[in-house]
Amino acid sequence: MTLTSESTTAQPADSRLGLAARDHLMRGYGEPTDGPVSIITRGEGPYVWDEQGRRYLDAVAGAFVVQVGYGRPDLAATAARQAAELAYFPAMEHAPRPAVELAERLAAAAPGDLNRVFFTCGGSEAVDSAWKLARQYFALTGRTGKHKVISREWSFHGSTYAAVAMGGFALLHQIFEPRGPVSRNVADPYDAEEIRAAIEQEGPESVAAVILEPLPHPSACVVPPEGYFARVREICDQYDVLLISDDIVDSFGRLGHLFGCDRFGFQPDIICCAKGITSGYAPLGATIASERLLEPFLPEHVMFAHGYTFSGHPVSTSVAMANMDILEQERVYEHVLRKEAALRNTLEGLRKLPVVNDVQGAGFLFSLELIKDKATQEPFSPEECEQLIDRRLRRELFEAGLHIRCGDHDKPYIHLAPPLICDQPEFDEIADVLGSVLPRLSAWV
């Protein structure tokens, strides 16, 4: 893995804001640049525009976030009304009404007995909150030695300190050593017995949790085989290990269901969600936990030793309620399930290109594996991945009107997760732009 900017810096006009962004704005996972940064000024539906008026199809919904599209006046009006009525109050000793209403709604919709909801500002904080809840749960039940996490190689569970430690990116681990939670990464995304072996090797008495994405997306979006998550659930129960479902990308319709774990029919102990919960109209995440994890806290009125200033923010939770209304009333879940085959088939057409080796995914979440020579299966070198795919390819696609995400984790990938309102015209546009730009890739080597 190489750490490179997630946004293009190519922009013909040296705008004042573009240069100000270069000089003053620290962009997430962004490298310093000599040129101006592209400034995005507005959005509508699946499109965004820059300050020069150029339009781009956002084929990754911002950062896997904007489920119902940009420019929704109903969501903006909800935020404005709530801000005028009650802009803020902490969800600590007391509770703002929108936070209670959303917690009740999520508890009713979550599988099994996942009835306890803690709100955060985003996905990374949701993962940290899950970890702190798990640690305190085991401490309260006399199992203080449980402090390790099993996750997959190339998994990404967030950018906060504990979330980085729980993920599977070795470079991030190296940068931020010594780590917080001790993690063990298993290589095969769908070998449940490898998870069992890792727990045994670490010692079941030391392992607190297994954290998995229902559909892994930092690398290939390979659909899990039948029975995989059922076996993982059995293993976790056997060794008294919690199963955390990282639904941060996979939830709120991305896979055609409210939660990603619903798509694959498994029962976690904790769900971490964020991103599409508000379609990006306000920052929000949630950690949804089972009743049994809260049982040790209740009889003695034990404090959950965790909290955030903006947990359960009234504006964010109001927007989430309105967003969930839209997802249900406009039948977005059904649309995703109905159209995922069309999206897959459109992307499969790109396999005729010599640099597209594979297409994987489900719902509206897909990856295209890139290869230097499909005939010989010669891969791009790490240096070529960094210079050509992480940097130049993303820039060339953006200049052609398409916003995508690239990764060079175990292999180079293009990630596609368009807003859930997209249909065949947008699928065709994605394929047309990719089909025009990707053939140039070999010439850049």
PDB file of C-alpha atoms in Angstrom, residues 159-384:
ATOM      1  CA  SER A 159      -8.418   6.347  10.792  1.00  0.00           C
ATOM      2  CA  THR A 160      -8.563   6.824  14.555  1.00  0.00           C
ATOM      3  CA  TYR A 161      -5.811   5.210  16.580  1.00  0.00           C
ATOM      4  CA  ALA A 162      -7.657   2.060  17.657  1.00  0.00           C
ATOM      5  CA  ALA A 163      -9.355   1.668  14.254  1.00  0.00           C
ATOM      6  CA  VAL A 164      -5.994   1.805  12.459  1.00  0.00           C
ATOM      7  CA  ALA A 165      -4.597  -0.808  14.851  1.00  0.00           C
ATOM      8  CA  MET A 166      -7.598  -3.073  14.232  1.00  0.00           C
ATOM      9  CA  GLY A 167      -7.257  -2.820  10.444  1.00  0.00           C
ATOM     10  CA  GLY A 168      -5.011  -4.752   8.105  1.00  0.00           C
ATOM     11  CA  PHE A 169      -2.761  -2.142   6.481  1.00  0.00           C
ATOM     12  CA  ALA A 170       0.822  -2.892   7.470  1.00  0.00           C
ATOM     13  CA  LEU A 171       2.105   0.539   6.389  1.00  0.00           C
ATOM     14  CA  LEU A 172      -0.304   2.344   8.696  1.00  0.00           C
ATOM     15  CA  HIS A 173       0.742   0.024  11.502  1.00  0.00           C
ATOM     16  CA  GLN A 174       4.396   0.865  10.886  1.00  0.00           C
ATOM     17  CA  ILE A 175       3.758   4.606  10.865  1.00  0.00           C
ATOM     18  CA  PHE A 176       1.868   4.574  14.153  1.00  0.00           C
ATOM     19  CA  GLU A 177       3.746   1.947  16.171  1.00  0.00           C
ATOM     20  CA  PRO A 178       3.374   1.100  18.960  1.00  0.00           C
ATOM     21  CA  ARG A 179      -0.228   0.244  18.251  1.00  0.00           C
ATOM     22  CA  GLY A 180      -3.188   0.300  20.581  1.00  0.00           C
ATOM     23  CA  PRO A 181      -5.286  -2.873  20.272  1.00  0.00           C
ATOM     24  CA  VAL A 182      -3.130  -5.823  19.240  1.00  0.00           C
ATOM     25  CA  SER A 183      -4.451  -7.241  15.979  1.00  0.00           C
ATOM     26  CA  ARG A 184      -3.787 -10.396  14.015  1.00  0.00           C
ATOM     27  CA  ASN A 185      -4.571 -10.257  10.302  1.00  0.00           C
ATOM     28  CA  VAL A 186      -5.689 -13.339   8.384  1.00  0.00           C
ATOM     29  CA  ALA A 187      -4.851 -13.468   4.709  1.00  0.00           C
ATOM     30  CA  ASP A 188      -7.734 -15.359   3.124  1.00  0.00           C
ATOM     31  CA  PRO A 189     -10.927 -13.282   3.254  1.00  0.00           C
ATOM     32  CA  TYR A 190     -13.168 -16.350   3.229  1.00  0.00           C
ATOM     33  CA  ASP A 191     -11.349 -19.080   5.134  1.00  0.00           C
ATOM     34  CA  ALA A 192     -13.205 -19.295   8.425  1.00  0.00           C
ATOM     35  CA  GLU A 193     -10.824 -21.962   9.640  1.00  0.00           C
ATOM     36  CA  GLU A 194      -7.963 -19.484   9.323  1.00  0.00           C
ATOM     37  CA  ILE A 195      -9.835 -17.267  11.786  1.00  0.00           C
ATOM     38  CA  ARG A 196     -10.198 -20.258  14.108  1.00  0.00           C
ATOM     39  CA  ALA A 197      -6.482 -21.031  13.808  1.00  0.00           C
ATOM     40  CA  ALA A 198      -5.563 -17.405  14.534  1.00  0.00           C
ATOM     41  CA  ILE A 199      -7.682 -17.395  17.695  1.00  0.00           C
ATOM     42  CA  GLU A 200      -6.058 -20.616  18.860  1.00  0.00           C
ATOM     43  CA  GLN A 201      -2.549 -19.371  18.092  1.00  0.00           C
ATOM     44  CA  GLU A 202      -3.084 -16.113  19.944  1.00  0.00           C
ATOM     45  CA  GLY A 203      -4.870 -17.899  22.779  1.00  0.00           C
ATOM     46  CA  PRO A 204      -8.663 -17.650  23.125  1.00  0.00           C
ATOM     47  CA  GLU A 205      -8.252 -16.121  26.565  1.00  0.00           C
ATOM     48  CA  SER A 206      -6.539 -13.106  24.927  1.00  0.00           C
ATOM     49  CA  VAL A 207      -8.844 -12.541  21.911  1.00  0.00           C
ATOM     50  CA  ALA A 208     -11.735 -10.135  22.418  1.00  0.00           C
ATOM     51  CA  ALA A 209     -13.197  -9.756  18.937  1.00  0.00           C
ATOM     52  CA  VAL A 210     -13.211 -10.617  15.266  1.00  0.00           C
ATOM     53  CA  ILE A 211     -14.040  -7.633  13.035  1.00  0.00           C
ATOM     54  CA  LEU A 212     -15.101  -8.220   9.440  1.00  0.00           C
ATOM     55  CA  GLU A 213     -16.716  -6.258   6.633  1.00  0.00           C
ATOM     56  CA  PRO A 214     -19.662  -8.156   5.105  1.00  0.00           C
ATOM     57  CA  LEU A 215     -18.326  -7.317   1.623  1.00  0.00           C
ATOM     58  CA  PRO A 216     -14.654  -6.299   1.821  1.00  0.00           C
ATOM     59  CA  HIS A 217     -13.962  -3.231  -0.273  1.00  0.00           C
ATOM     60  CA  PRO A 218     -10.408  -1.911   0.252  1.00  0.00           C
ATOM     61  CA  SER A 219      -9.226  -4.608  -2.201  1.00  0.00           C
ATOM     62  CA  ALA A 220     -11.457  -6.920  -4.261  1.00  0.00           C
ATOM     63  CA  CYS A 221     -15.171  -6.854  -3.440  1.00  0.00           C
ATOM     64  CA  VAL A 222     -15.417 -10.652  -3.428  1.00  0.00           C
ATOM     65  CA  VAL A 223     -18.826 -11.972  -2.368  1.00  0.00           C
ATOM     66  CA  PRO A 224     -18.574 -14.416   0.567  1.00  0.00           C
ATOM     67  CA  PRO A 225     -19.457 -18.042  -0.136  1.00  0.00           C
ATOM     68  CA  GLU A 226     -22.555 -19.648   1.329  1.00  0.00           C
ATOM     69  CA  GLY A 227     -22.055 -20.625   4.956  1.00  0.00           C
ATOM     70  CA  TYR A 228     -18.946 -18.530   5.585  1.00  0.00           C
ATOM     71  CA  PHE A 229     -20.406 -16.126   8.125  1.00  0.00           C
ATOM     72  CA  ALA A 230     -22.391 -18.904   9.809  1.00  0.00           C
ATOM     73  CA  ARG A 231     -19.117 -20.723  10.435  1.00  0.00           C
ATOM     74  CA  VAL A 232     -17.431 -17.553  11.709  1.00  0.00           C
ATOM     75  CA  ARG A 233     -20.347 -17.089  14.112  1.00  0.00           C
ATOM     76  CA  GLU A 234     -19.861 -20.655  15.392  1.00  0.00           C
ATOM     77  CA  ILE A 235     -16.142 -20.081  15.907  1.00  0.00           C
ATOM     78  CA  CYS A 236     -16.710 -16.834  17.805  1.00  0.00           C
ATOM     79  CA  ASP A 237     -19.270 -18.527  20.057  1.00  0.00           C
ATOM     80  CA  GLN A 238     -16.958 -21.485  20.654  1.00  0.00           C
ATOM     81  CA  TYR A 239     -14.092 -19.287  21.858  1.00  0.00           C
ATOM     82  CA  ASP A 240     -16.145 -16.580  23.614  1.00  0.00           C
ATOM     83  CA  VAL A 241     -15.104 -13.952  21.057  1.00  0.00           C
ATOM     84  CA  LEU A 242     -17.315 -11.069  19.918  1.00  0.00           C
ATOM     85  CA  LEU A 243     -18.181 -10.723  16.233  1.00  0.00           C
ATOM     86  CA  ILE A 244     -18.148  -7.109  15.033  1.00  0.00           C
ATOM     87  CA  SER A 245     -19.686  -6.369  11.634  1.00  0.00           C
ATOM     88  CA  ASP A 246     -18.050  -3.330  10.043  1.00  0.00           C
ATOM     89  CA  ASP A 247     -21.040  -2.118   8.037  1.00  0.00           C
ATOM     90  CA  ILE A 248     -19.665   1.395   7.603  1.00  0.00           C
ATOM     91  CA  VAL A 249     -19.619   1.137   3.798  1.00  0.00           C
ATOM     92  CA  ASP A 250     -22.020  -1.778   3.346  1.00  0.00           C
ATOM     93  CA  SER A 251     -25.110  -0.454   5.130  1.00  0.00           C
ATOM     94  CA  PHE A 252     -28.076   1.830   4.267  1.00  0.00           C
ATOM     95  CA  GLY A 253     -28.747   0.313   0.877  1.00  0.00           C
ATOM     96  CA  ARG A 254     -25.251  -0.094  -0.520  1.00  0.00           C
ATOM     97  CA  LEU A 255     -25.859  -3.865  -0.780  1.00  0.00           C
ATOM     98  CA  GLY A 256     -29.618  -3.551  -1.147  1.00  0.00           C
ATOM     99  CA  HIS A 257     -30.355  -3.934   2.580  1.00  0.00           C
ATOM    100  CA  LEU A 258     -30.401  -1.696   5.625  1.00  0.00           C
ATOM    101  CA  PHE A 259     -27.302  -3.426   7.034  1.00  0.00           C
ATOM    102  CA  GLY A 260     -24.598  -5.328   5.216  1.00  0.00           C
ATOM    103  CA  CYS A 261     -24.881  -8.235   7.626  1.00  0.00           C
ATOM    104  CA  ASP A 262     -28.535  -8.557   6.551  1.00  0.00           C
ATOM    105  CA  ARG A 263     -27.403  -9.207   2.978  1.00  0.00           C
ATOM    106  CA  PHE A 264     -25.417 -12.256   4.078  1.00  0.00           C
ATOM    107  CA  GLY A 265     -27.708 -13.341   6.885  1.00  0.00           C
ATOM    108  CA  PHE A 266     -25.444 -13.387   9.928  1.00  0.00           C
ATOM    109  CA  GLN A 267     -25.916 -12.183  13.488  1.00  0.00           C
ATOM    110  CA  PRO A 268     -23.079 -10.039  14.874  1.00  0.00           C
ATOM    111  CA  ASP A 269     -22.662  -8.874  18.456  1.00  0.00           C
ATOM    112  CA  ILE A 270     -21.952  -5.315  17.327  1.00  0.00           C
ATOM    113  CA  ILE A 271     -22.668  -3.403  14.118  1.00  0.00           C
ATOM    114  CA  CYS A 272     -20.601  -0.342  13.241  1.00  0.00           C
ATOM    115  CA  CYS A 273     -22.267   1.917  10.675  1.00  0.00           C
ATOM    116  CA  ALA A 274     -21.908   5.467   9.323  1.00  0.00           C
ATOM    117  CA  LYS A 275     -21.524   7.055   5.851  1.00  0.00           C
ATOM    118  CA  GLY A 276     -24.872   6.351   4.150  1.00  0.00           C
ATOM    119  CA  ILE A 277     -26.810   6.801   7.387  1.00  0.00           C
ATOM    120  CA  THR A 278     -27.272  10.480   6.435  1.00  0.00           C
ATOM    121  CA  SER A 279     -26.231  10.298   2.753  1.00  0.00           C
ATOM    122  CA  GLY A 280     -23.513  12.764   3.745  1.00  0.00           C
ATOM    123  CA  TYR A 281     -25.882  15.626   4.610  1.00  0.00           C
ATOM    124  CA  ALA A 282     -24.549  15.634   8.188  1.00  0.00           C
ATOM    125  CA  PRO A 283     -21.774  13.693   9.948  1.00  0.00           C
ATOM    126  CA  LEU A 284     -22.962  10.663  11.919  1.00  0.00           C
ATOM    127  CA  GLY A 285     -22.003   7.126  12.852  1.00  0.00           C
ATOM    128  CA  ALA A 286     -23.419   4.501  15.180  1.00  0.00           C
ATOM    129  CA  THR A 287     -22.321   1.512  17.226  1.00  0.00           C
ATOM    130  CA  ILE A 288     -25.231  -0.901  17.719  1.00  0.00           C
ATOM    131  CA  ALA A 289     -24.670  -3.513  20.426  1.00  0.00           C
ATOM    132  CA  SER A 290     -26.486  -6.570  21.700  1.00  0.00           C
ATOM    133  CA  GLU A 291     -28.370  -6.570  24.992  1.00  0.00           C
ATOM    134  CA  ARG A 292     -25.985  -9.097  26.515  1.00  0.00           C
ATOM    135  CA  LEU A 293     -23.059  -6.702  26.178  1.00  0.00           C
ATOM    136  CA  LEU A 294     -24.932  -4.131  28.251  1.00  0.00           C
ATOM    137  CA  GLU A 295     -26.086  -6.565  30.939  1.00  0.00           C
ATOM    138  CA  PRO A 296     -22.981  -6.171  33.147  1.00  0.00           C
ATOM    139  CA  PHE A 297     -23.462  -2.379  33.150  1.00  0.00           C
ATOM    140  CA  LEU A 298     -27.080  -2.393  34.324  1.00  0.00           C
ATOM    141  CA  PRO A 299     -27.444  -3.969  37.796  1.00  0.00           C
ATOM    142  CA  GLU A 300     -24.820  -1.800  39.482  1.00  0.00           C
ATOM    143  CA  HIS A 301     -25.398   1.250  37.267  1.00  0.00           C
ATOM    144  CA  VAL A 302     -21.883   1.020  35.899  1.00  0.00           C
ATOM    145  CA  MET A 303     -20.819   3.917  33.682  1.00  0.00           C
ATOM    146  CA  PHE A 304     -19.856   3.202  30.086  1.00  0.00           C
ATOM    147  CA  ALA A 305     -16.495   4.953  30.221  1.00  0.00           C
ATOM    148  CA  HIS A 306     -16.766   6.608  26.845  1.00  0.00           C
ATOM    149  CA  GLY A 307     -18.446   9.585  25.192  1.00  0.00           C
ATOM    150  CA  TYR A 308     -18.255  12.330  22.588  1.00  0.00           C
ATOM    151  CA  THR A 309     -19.320  15.959  22.707  1.00  0.00           C
ATOM    152  CA  PHE A 310     -21.369  15.574  19.536  1.00  0.00           C
ATOM    153  CA  SER A 311     -22.772  12.076  20.155  1.00  0.00           C
ATOM    154  CA  GLY A 312     -26.429  12.002  19.139  1.00  0.00           C
ATOM    155  CA  HIS A 313     -26.251  15.475  17.596  1.00  0.00           C
ATOM    156  CA  PRO A 314     -29.844  16.661  16.988  1.00  0.00           C
ATOM    157  CA  VAL A 315     -29.251  17.923  13.451  1.00  0.00           C
ATOM    158  CA  SER A 316     -27.374  14.797  12.339  1.00  0.00           C
ATOM    159  CA  THR A 317     -29.876  12.381  13.861  1.00  0.00           C
ATOM    160  CA  SER A 318     -32.808  14.324  12.367  1.00  0.00           C
ATOM    161  CA  VAL A 319     -31.195  14.132   8.936  1.00  0.00           C
ATOM    162  CA  ALA A 320     -30.609  10.403   9.401  1.00  0.00           C
ATOM    163  CA  MET A 321     -34.308   9.888  10.147  1.00  0.00           C
ATOM    164  CA  ALA A 322     -35.275  11.806   6.994  1.00  0.00           C
ATOM    165  CA  ASN A 323     -32.687   9.907   4.954  1.00  0.00           C
ATOM    166  CA  MET A 324     -34.058   6.566   6.148  1.00  0.00           C
ATOM    167  CA  ASP A 325     -37.550   7.766   5.201  1.00  0.00           C
ATOM    168  CA  ILE A 326     -36.309   8.469   1.671  1.00  0.00           C
ATOM    169  CA  LEU A 327     -34.601   5.076   1.394  1.00  0.00           C
ATOM    170  CA  GLU A 328     -37.838   3.366   2.358  1.00  0.00           C
ATOM    171  CA  GLN A 329     -40.431   5.561   0.665  1.00  0.00           C
ATOM    172  CA  GLU A 330     -38.559   5.793  -2.633  1.00  0.00           C
ATOM    173  CA  ARG A 331     -37.874   2.040  -2.526  1.00  0.00           C
ATOM    174  CA  VAL A 332     -34.141   2.510  -2.850  1.00  0.00           C
ATOM    175  CA  TYR A 333     -33.307  -0.910  -1.393  1.00  0.00           C
ATOM    176  CA  GLU A 334     -35.469  -2.595  -4.007  1.00  0.00           C
ATOM    177  CA  HIS A 335     -33.911  -0.451  -6.738  1.00  0.00           C
ATOM    178  CA  VAL A 336     -30.407  -1.577  -5.788  1.00  0.00           C
ATOM    179  CA  LEU A 337     -31.364  -5.251  -5.759  1.00  0.00           C
ATOM    180  CA  ARG A 338     -33.218  -4.869  -9.039  1.00  0.00           C
ATOM    181  CA  LYS A 339     -30.389  -3.012 -10.806  1.00  0.00           C
ATOM    182  CA  GLU A 340     -27.266  -4.671  -9.429  1.00  0.00           C
ATOM    183  CA  ALA A 341     -27.229  -7.243 -12.241  1.00  0.00           C
ATOM    184  CA  ALA A 342     -27.387  -4.440 -14.815  1.00  0.00           C
ATOM    185  CA  LEU A 343     -24.493  -2.628 -13.147  1.00  0.00           C
ATOM    186  CA  ARG A 344     -22.471  -5.840 -13.016  1.00  0.00           C
ATOM    187  CA  ASN A 345     -23.201  -6.664 -16.668  1.00  0.00           C
ATOM    188  CA  THR A 346     -22.202  -3.167 -17.758  1.00  0.00           C
ATOM    189  CA  LEU A 347     -18.914  -3.419 -15.874  1.00  0.00           C
ATOM    190  CA  GLU A 348     -18.324  -6.959 -17.142  1.00  0.00           C
ATOM    191  CA  GLY A 349     -18.216  -5.445 -20.612  1.00  0.00           C
ATOM    192  CA  LEU A 350     -14.931  -3.805 -19.629  1.00  0.00           C
ATOM    193  CA  ARG A 351     -13.269  -7.205 -19.299  1.00  0.00           C
ATOM    194  CA  LYS A 352     -12.619  -7.052 -23.021  1.00  0.00           C
ATOM    195  CA  LEU A 353      -9.953  -4.450 -22.218  1.00  0.00           C
ATOM    196  CA  PRO A 354      -6.458  -5.968 -21.872  1.00  0.00           C
ATOM    197  CA  VAL A 355      -5.890  -4.257 -18.495  1.00  0.00           C
ATOM    198  CA  VAL A 356      -9.139  -5.352 -16.759  1.00  0.00           C
ATOM    199  CA  ASN A 357      -8.589  -8.768 -15.212  1.00  0.00           C
ATOM    200  CA  ASP A 358     -11.662  -9.221 -13.031  1.00  0.00           C
ATOM    201  CA  VAL A 359     -14.924  -7.658 -11.835  1.00  0.00           C
ATOM    202  CA  GLN A 360     -16.228  -8.414  -8.340  1.00  0.00           C
ATOM    203  CA  GLY A 361     -18.964  -7.063  -6.117  1.00  0.00           C
ATOM    204  CA  ALA A 362     -22.622  -6.934  -5.161  1.00  0.00           C
ATOM    205  CA  GLY A 363     -25.330  -4.326  -4.822  1.00  0.00           C
ATOM    206  CA  PHE A 364     -23.846  -0.996  -5.850  1.00  0.00           C
ATOM    207  CA  LEU A 365     -20.317  -1.830  -4.653  1.00  0.00           C
ATOM    208  CA  PHE A 366     -17.862  -3.212  -7.209  1.00  0.00           C
ATOM    209  CA  SER A 367     -14.145  -3.450  -7.896  1.00  0.00           C
ATOM    210  CA  LEU A 368     -12.235  -3.766 -11.156  1.00  0.00           C
ATOM    211  CA  GLU A 369      -8.918  -5.573 -10.841  1.00  0.00           C
ATOM    212  CA  LEU A 370      -6.288  -4.113 -13.168  1.00  0.00           C
ATOM    213  CA  ILE A 371      -3.390  -6.059 -14.649  1.00  0.00           C
ATOM    214  CA  LYS A 372      -0.436  -5.121 -16.826  1.00  0.00           C
ATOM    215  CA  ASP A 373      -0.819  -8.022 -19.270  1.00  0.00           C
ATOM    216  CA  LYS A 374      -3.912 -10.191 -19.023  1.00  0.00           C
ATOM    217  CA  ALA A 375      -2.581 -12.721 -21.523  1.00  0.00           C
ATOM    218  CA  THR A 376       0.495 -13.504 -19.404  1.00  0.00           C
ATOM    219  CA  GLN A 377      -1.008 -12.455 -16.048  1.00  0.00           C
ATOM    220  CA  GLU A 378       1.935 -10.113 -15.535  1.00  0.00           C
ATOM    221  CA  PRO A 379       1.001  -7.663 -12.756  1.00  0.00           C
ATOM    222  CA  PHE A 380       1.893  -4.009 -12.473  1.00  0.00           C
ATOM    223  CA  SER A 381       4.928  -3.473 -10.266  1.00  0.00           C
ATOM    224  CA  PRO A 382       4.529  -1.608  -6.964  1.00  0.00           C
ATOM    225  CA  GLU A 383       6.225   1.420  -8.532  1.00  0.00           C
ATOM    226  CA  GLU A 384       3.872   1.336 -11.520  1.00  0.00           C
TER     227      GLU A 384
END
